[in-house]
Amino acid sequence: MENQTIQNNLEILRQALGVELENILTYWVTHTPDDEHGGFAGQIDNENRVIPQANKGIILNTRLLWTFSNACNFYRNNHYNSVNEKVSTNSPPLEGCPKDGVVSRLNPPREDFSPPPCSAVPLQRGELFRDDSSLAQYYRPYADRAYEYLKKYFKDEKNGGVFWELDYLGNPVNRRKQIYAQAFAVYALSAYYQCSGNGEAKNWAVEIYEKIEKTARDREKLGYIEAFAEDWSPIADMRLSNKDLNASKTMNTHLHLLEAYTELLKIFPDKILHKNLHDLVRIFMDKFMNHSTFHCNLFFDDDWRLQSKTVSFGHDIETAWLLIEAAKILNDSDLLRETENLAINIADVFLQEALDKDFGVMNERHEDGSLDTDRHWWQQAEAIVGLCYALKISGNEKYLDSALKIWDFTKKFILDHHNGEWFWRVNDNGQPYLQEDKVGMWKCPYHNSRACVQILNLRI
């Protein structure tokens, strides 16, 4: 594949994901605001029916704050208004955004909803979108809404940090301090500060970060302890979810600490934070990464004894590109080279082991070697990003070819063309699990909207 063909194909992917980004955001501003109780709905089923009096979780709410803040930052910065790369006139037309600007695969919005313009229409080849400042202004109130709800109801004014879960009225029902959740609060607040300039949000992000470092960090044996009680005292059951092992040090929590510290360093250029992020990268390189298999080890005890040999394909490829972003913000050329070399190895193994014949990303491989062949929404998104990073590093077209095929699989099976957004997962025949939610404690627009933005910002 010649360089111009790579550029053309990457541009086609960018344009498609630009349309999809607005589809995703439109869904969330159409269906999720909770006008009765504040904030956003805690649960919406696959048919877009709001579940009355559903509890509200911190992961959904921090990810909503991050998503709308990131959308504001992205559109305001006009990262893809004028794209110099020209798309071949032989390129196929884009789908998903009709001439009248109405996003075709979403149900009609509420009567009081005025959707933002579909800025990908009309589309001229060689340029992606017109002026997007209006979109940045449009999504800002949703970021504000998410921030105000988070501050009013999830913030633990007494002990610090954020609660895990509230009832529909905003009363805490699970006050535990999961470090995974604290990391997402730091991540979201950092993005919101970039969006709003709200110094209170920045100070809160730094406050939570300092609480994590003071309480959760294991300075003797390295890493971070998984969870604590409301008052930050130790607890016996540290599981992030029912499907996870009760392990004190997990790859998933450390990954999102790394992501959060990367984002925080953009607004808080502190030398100690810089060192702490560098230490997190080294923990991944030296503890979590298996350099024989190029899979991440997921669960450890206090002394870094491995507790499981399960492989999570989505987390592998997500780790590949998040480590690169951390090395970039650290401005460490040697570390960047090390993380880029690792990303290529991870991507190569991923291509060999994680994909089915239709280029859907499978969920995981169990300890006994059996495969969970369900295809979850978030893994498809992370795969597209990780493989495009491998393309940028190596110039090898095989990574883009696979990313395009994963996107084709996603369009065909994961996107819900009737009700909007993405199905939670499909089985190995591409059939969606219709009983699973579109909006819930874990179902949110973080992975898929982020993938769109990352690819739109990618230049090779």
XYZ file of C-alpha atoms in Angstrom:
460
model
C 0.000 0.000 0.000
C 1.572 3.258 -1.144
C 1.760 6.253 1.156
C -0.940 8.174 -0.733
C -3.280 5.192 -0.477
C -2.605 4.988 3.258
C -3.400 8.687 3.582
C -6.581 8.303 1.536
C -7.799 5.333 3.561
C -6.941 7.003 6.851
C -8.814 10.104 5.719
C -11.877 8.020 4.891
C -11.728 6.529 8.381
C -11.365 10.001 9.905
C -14.373 11.301 8.034
C -16.521 8.351 9.035
C -15.518 8.729 12.668
C -16.185 12.466 12.526
C -19.774 11.691 11.581
C -19.963 8.961 14.195
C -18.672 11.272 16.922
C -21.623 13.577 16.348
C -23.996 10.595 16.256
C -22.715 9.491 19.651
C -22.863 12.930 21.246
C -26.313 13.593 19.795
C -27.599 10.389 21.358
C -26.383 11.359 24.812
C -27.730 14.905 24.778
C -31.033 13.660 23.369
C -31.792 10.773 25.684
C -29.894 11.086 28.951
C -30.470 14.441 30.753
C -32.528 13.865 33.920
C -34.659 16.998 34.075
C -36.581 15.817 37.131
C -33.770 14.869 39.497
C -30.747 16.563 37.960
C -27.718 15.319 36.128
C -28.245 12.384 33.807
C -30.335 9.234 33.836
C -28.756 6.326 35.649
C -30.071 3.622 33.347
C -31.684 3.421 29.903
C -32.489 0.127 28.230
C -31.737 -0.903 24.675
C -35.045 0.547 23.444
C -34.176 3.949 24.965
C -36.637 3.582 27.825
C -35.462 5.350 30.973
C -35.525 3.037 33.992
C -37.372 4.999 36.703
C -35.545 5.610 39.957
C -32.369 3.871 38.771
C -29.255 4.462 40.854
C -26.498 6.674 39.463
C -22.899 5.483 39.343
C -19.667 7.434 39.531
C -18.138 5.791 36.460
C -20.987 6.858 34.185
C -21.031 10.368 35.618
C -17.291 11.040 35.494
C -17.139 9.652 31.986
C -19.992 11.913 30.921
C -18.129 14.904 32.341
C -15.003 13.834 30.493
C -16.859 13.148 27.226
C -18.624 16.496 27.012
C -15.524 18.370 28.163
C -13.397 16.544 25.608
C -15.939 17.334 22.892
C -15.793 21.025 23.803
C -11.999 21.010 23.742
C -11.877 19.141 20.469
C -14.359 21.257 18.545
C -13.084 24.529 20.018
C -9.514 23.754 18.988
C -10.657 23.137 15.399
C -8.329 20.190 15.086
C -9.907 19.016 11.856
C -11.381 22.049 10.179
C -8.781 22.337 7.448
C -7.248 19.042 6.507
C -4.563 19.298 3.890
C -4.567 15.652 2.898
C -6.689 15.187 -0.182
C -8.928 12.178 -0.536
C -8.915 10.438 -3.881
C -12.001 11.123 -5.967
C -12.286 7.338 -6.245
C -12.982 7.106 -2.515
C -16.495 5.879 -1.631
C -18.962 8.437 -0.260
C -19.581 8.683 3.442
C -22.648 7.194 5.028
C -24.674 8.080 8.089
C -25.355 11.805 7.656
C -28.100 12.664 5.143
C -28.494 15.873 3.217
C -30.815 17.552 5.725
C -28.265 17.178 8.530
C -30.405 14.848 10.648
C -28.506 11.908 12.054
C -30.289 9.019 10.389
C -29.873 6.189 12.862
C -31.194 7.962 15.940
C -34.795 7.957 17.072
C -36.516 11.339 16.948
C -35.351 13.444 19.919
C -37.497 14.928 22.642
C -39.728 17.798 21.542
C -37.714 20.296 23.595
C -34.409 19.147 22.131
C -32.640 21.215 19.495
C -29.798 19.109 18.066
C -26.505 20.625 17.040
C -25.916 20.903 13.319
C -24.450 17.875 11.621
C -21.254 19.646 10.711
C -20.075 16.856 8.424
C -22.763 17.823 5.891
C -22.219 18.866 3.224
C -18.827 17.237 2.989
C -16.250 18.365 0.486
C -13.500 15.965 -0.348
C -10.182 17.004 1.110
C -11.702 18.869 4.038
C -13.651 17.467 6.914
C -15.798 19.995 8.685
C -16.648 23.650 8.669
C -16.184 25.943 11.686
C -16.909 23.890 14.805
C -16.900 26.661 17.418
C -20.688 26.452 17.586
C -20.452 22.779 18.502
C -18.015 23.563 21.294
C -20.474 26.107 22.647
C -23.341 23.668 22.234
C -21.788 20.883 24.318
C -20.420 23.159 27.036
C -23.691 23.284 29.059
C -23.724 19.486 29.198
C -20.208 19.510 30.609
C -21.322 22.132 33.132
C -24.348 20.031 34.025
C -22.187 16.964 34.625
C -19.720 18.932 36.732
C -22.358 20.551 38.931
C -24.051 17.221 39.613
C -20.745 15.557 40.399
C -19.806 18.331 42.816
C -23.186 18.492 44.555
C -23.867 14.793 45.030
C -20.794 12.597 44.461
C -18.217 14.690 46.305
C -17.377 13.486 49.816
C -16.944 16.778 51.638
C -15.934 15.071 54.874
C -13.402 12.431 53.812
C -12.369 13.536 50.344
C -12.755 11.774 47.029
C -15.977 10.664 45.374
C -18.634 8.128 46.330
C -19.208 5.030 44.220
C -23.009 5.100 43.840
C -26.065 7.253 44.569
C -29.796 6.641 44.500
C -31.870 8.527 41.966
C -32.343 11.406 44.424
C -28.604 11.862 44.875
C -28.242 10.149 48.257
C -25.092 7.999 48.603
C -25.877 4.281 48.746
C -22.323 3.001 48.300
C -19.690 5.260 49.808
C -16.608 3.133 49.148
C -13.520 4.755 47.658
C -12.570 2.721 44.611
C -9.276 4.076 43.249
C -10.495 3.378 39.731
C -13.307 5.875 40.355
C -11.015 8.453 41.938
C -8.825 8.214 38.838
C -11.776 8.916 36.568
C -12.692 11.920 38.677
C -9.176 13.314 38.198
C -9.345 12.554 34.478
C -12.741 14.208 34.006
C -12.028 17.259 36.150
C -8.768 17.867 34.287
C -10.565 17.823 30.945
C -13.317 20.041 32.326
C -10.775 22.611 33.484
C -9.366 22.727 29.947
C -12.906 23.225 28.681
C -14.111 25.780 31.216
C -11.131 27.381 32.960
C -12.913 26.612 36.227
C -10.178 26.812 38.873
C -12.367 25.020 41.394
C -12.407 21.965 39.142
C -8.624 22.033 38.787
C -8.159 22.328 42.545
C -10.529 19.430 43.126
C -8.607 17.278 40.634
C -5.336 18.024 42.416
C -6.961 17.360 45.803
C -8.127 13.886 44.736
C -4.749 13.135 43.157
C -2.973 14.060 46.396
C -5.398 11.903 48.384
C -4.634 8.944 46.125
C -0.896 9.453 46.560
C -1.183 9.809 50.327
C -3.509 6.875 50.978
C -3.454 4.380 48.107
C 0.165 4.329 47.021
C 2.311 1.446 48.226
C 5.653 3.172 48.544
C 7.433 0.092 49.821
C 6.296 -2.500 47.266
C 5.197 -0.124 44.486
C 1.832 0.374 42.874
C -1.538 1.411 44.238
C -4.015 -0.431 46.444
C -7.339 -1.084 44.758
C -10.012 0.221 47.149
C -10.859 1.653 50.559
C -13.824 2.281 52.808
C -15.649 5.605 52.942
C -13.083 7.009 55.399
C -10.167 5.610 53.362
C -9.514 2.813 55.828
C -8.620 -0.666 54.460
C -11.381 -3.028 53.303
C -11.344 -6.766 52.692
C -13.392 -6.868 49.480
C -11.670 -4.628 46.954
C -13.321 -5.900 43.775
C -14.142 -3.341 41.117
C -17.052 -5.469 39.873
C -18.528 -8.890 40.489
C -16.595 -10.395 37.591
C -13.200 -9.247 38.919
C -10.885 -11.039 41.307
C -10.490 -9.647 44.801
C -6.934 -8.485 44.137
C -5.177 -5.582 45.813
C -3.281 -4.413 42.719
C -4.939 -4.532 39.310
C -3.879 -3.581 35.844
C -7.212 -1.898 35.066
C -7.034 0.556 37.966
C -3.380 1.365 37.275
C -4.193 1.943 33.591
C -6.754 4.597 34.436
C -4.492 6.174 37.014
C -1.901 6.481 34.258
C -4.513 8.011 31.965
C -5.683 10.418 34.688
C -2.186 11.540 35.625
C -1.402 12.104 31.937
C -4.407 14.411 31.672
C -3.688 16.157 34.969
C -0.097 16.914 33.979
C -1.449 19.018 31.100
C -2.970 21.488 33.580
C -0.762 20.907 36.631
C 2.902 20.765 35.502
C 4.181 19.636 38.895
C 7.565 17.914 39.239
C 6.264 15.361 41.730
C 3.314 14.499 39.489
C 5.762 14.162 36.602
C 7.776 11.628 38.599
C 4.650 9.781 39.734
C 3.465 9.387 36.145
C 6.911 8.181 35.109
C 6.758 5.630 37.934
C 3.373 4.424 36.667
C 4.772 3.884 33.171
C 7.617 1.872 34.663
C 5.188 -0.237 36.690
C 3.472 -1.157 33.430
C 6.734 -1.927 31.709
C 8.188 -3.887 34.632
C 5.184 -5.430 36.420
C 2.027 -5.635 34.342
C 3.478 -6.355 30.920
C 4.463 -9.926 30.132
C 7.320 -9.402 27.686
C 7.173 -13.016 26.540
C 3.543 -12.968 25.436
C 2.986 -9.199 25.113
C -0.202 -9.443 27.133
C -0.909 -7.506 30.310
C -1.119 -9.465 33.535
C -4.309 -8.316 35.233
C -4.435 -9.207 38.942
C -1.757 -9.200 41.647
C -1.585 -9.316 45.430
C 0.288 -6.834 47.629
C 3.612 -8.550 46.882
C 3.074 -8.636 43.118
C 2.299 -12.343 42.996
C 0.211 -13.006 39.900
C -3.359 -14.090 40.697
C -4.713 -14.860 37.221
C -3.555 -15.681 33.704
C -6.678 -14.346 32.002
C -5.952 -12.218 28.918
C -8.057 -9.140 28.121
C -7.494 -8.284 24.466
C -9.126 -4.875 24.708
C -7.019 -3.816 27.669
C -3.847 -4.932 25.873
C -4.403 -2.695 22.861
C -5.692 0.187 25.010
C -2.543 0.004 27.121
C -0.371 0.207 24.005
C -1.478 3.690 23.012
C -2.065 5.116 26.519
C 1.554 4.363 27.430
C 2.668 6.304 24.360
C 0.560 9.297 25.371
C 2.068 9.209 28.855
C 5.599 9.126 27.445
C 4.781 12.075 25.177
C 3.522 14.277 28.008
C 6.586 13.305 30.047
C 8.739 14.536 27.134
C 11.017 11.533 27.542
C 12.387 10.431 24.166
C 13.905 7.204 25.469
C 10.685 6.219 27.202
C 8.686 7.134 24.112
C 10.869 4.883 21.990
C 10.439 2.066 24.512
C 6.655 2.428 24.615
C 6.411 2.633 20.835
C 8.435 -0.572 20.430
C 6.186 -2.245 22.969
C 3.070 -1.016 21.151
C 4.192 -2.707 17.936
C 4.728 -6.002 19.762
C 1.339 -5.721 21.449
C -0.354 -4.876 18.149
C 1.253 -7.828 16.350
C 0.098 -10.296 18.996
C -3.315 -8.640 19.023
C -3.705 -9.193 15.281
C -2.757 -12.841 15.691
C -4.958 -13.669 18.687
C -7.766 -11.176 19.302
C -9.699 -11.057 16.025
C -12.287 -13.418 14.613
C -12.765 -14.142 10.929
C -15.064 -11.106 10.601
C -12.509 -8.833 12.313
C -14.527 -8.451 15.476
C -12.436 -8.123 18.640
C -13.116 -10.956 21.064
C -13.472 -10.271 24.763
C -10.841 -12.373 26.517
C -9.005 -15.667 26.882
C -9.571 -17.578 30.103
C -6.911 -19.320 32.161
C -7.826 -22.700 30.626
C -7.224 -21.310 27.145
C -10.886 -21.059 26.175
C -12.134 -17.893 24.518
C -14.942 -15.572 25.443
C -15.957 -14.803 21.888
C -18.459 -12.044 22.638
C -17.539 -8.736 21.028
C -18.025 -5.805 23.404
C -18.456 -2.247 22.138
C -15.448 -0.746 23.869
C -12.864 -3.214 22.601
C -13.663 -2.414 18.976
C -13.081 1.278 19.692
C -9.781 0.735 21.493
C -8.535 -1.592 18.769
C -9.037 1.016 16.054
C -7.008 3.543 18.043
C -4.216 1.175 19.060
C -3.751 -0.154 15.538
C -3.648 3.337 14.044
C -0.942 4.248 16.558
C 0.983 1.188 15.344
C 0.513 2.442 11.780
C 1.946 5.827 12.723
C 4.974 4.257 14.412
C 5.778 1.707 11.728
C 4.188 2.890 8.502
C 3.015 -0.690 7.984
C -0.316 -0.745 6.184
C -1.414 -4.011 7.839
C -2.417 -2.090 10.955
C -4.634 0.347 9.043
C -6.100 -2.473 6.983
C -7.147 -4.263 10.165
C -8.426 -1.068 11.790
C -10.629 -0.410 8.753
C -11.984 -3.955 8.886
C -12.723 -3.613 12.611
C -14.569 -0.386 11.847
C -16.530 -2.199 9.124
C -17.431 -4.896 11.661
C -18.428 -2.206 14.158
C -20.654 -0.432 11.639
C -22.343 -3.682 10.669
C -22.845 -5.298 14.069
C -22.101 -2.944 16.984
C -23.780 0.298 15.883
C -27.499 0.279 16.613
C -28.932 1.762 13.439
C -32.447 1.843 14.837
C -32.172 3.113 18.421
C -28.828 4.884 18.247
C -25.492 4.510 20.061
C -23.650 1.169 20.196
C -24.847 -2.184 21.472
C -23.100 -3.314 24.643
C -21.974 -6.522 22.940
C -22.826 -9.062 20.268
C -22.258 -12.806 20.212
C -20.042 -14.710 17.811
C -22.839 -14.625 15.222
C -23.123 -10.851 15.455
C -26.426 -10.960 17.334
C -26.762 -8.209 19.973
C -27.712 -8.892 23.572
C -30.869 -6.801 23.529
C -31.473 -7.167 27.260
C -28.383 -5.095 28.023
C -28.507 -1.355 28.581
C -27.562 1.535 26.334
C -26.875 3.652 29.427
C -25.809 2.301 32.797
C -23.176 2.112 35.482
C -20.566 1.038 32.919
C -22.209 1.854 29.570
C -21.182 5.320 28.546
C -19.735 7.315 25.613
C -16.144 7.348 26.840
C -14.472 4.637 24.740
C -16.280 5.227 21.465
C -16.263 9.041 21.486
C -12.619 9.040 22.556
C -11.682 6.709 19.708
C -13.290 9.093 17.243
C -11.391 12.089 18.626
C -8.060 10.245 18.782
C -8.257 9.199 15.154
C -9.445 12.628 14.039
C -6.427 14.138 15.758
C -3.985 11.572 14.378
C -1.621 12.805 11.688
C 0.803 10.556 9.872
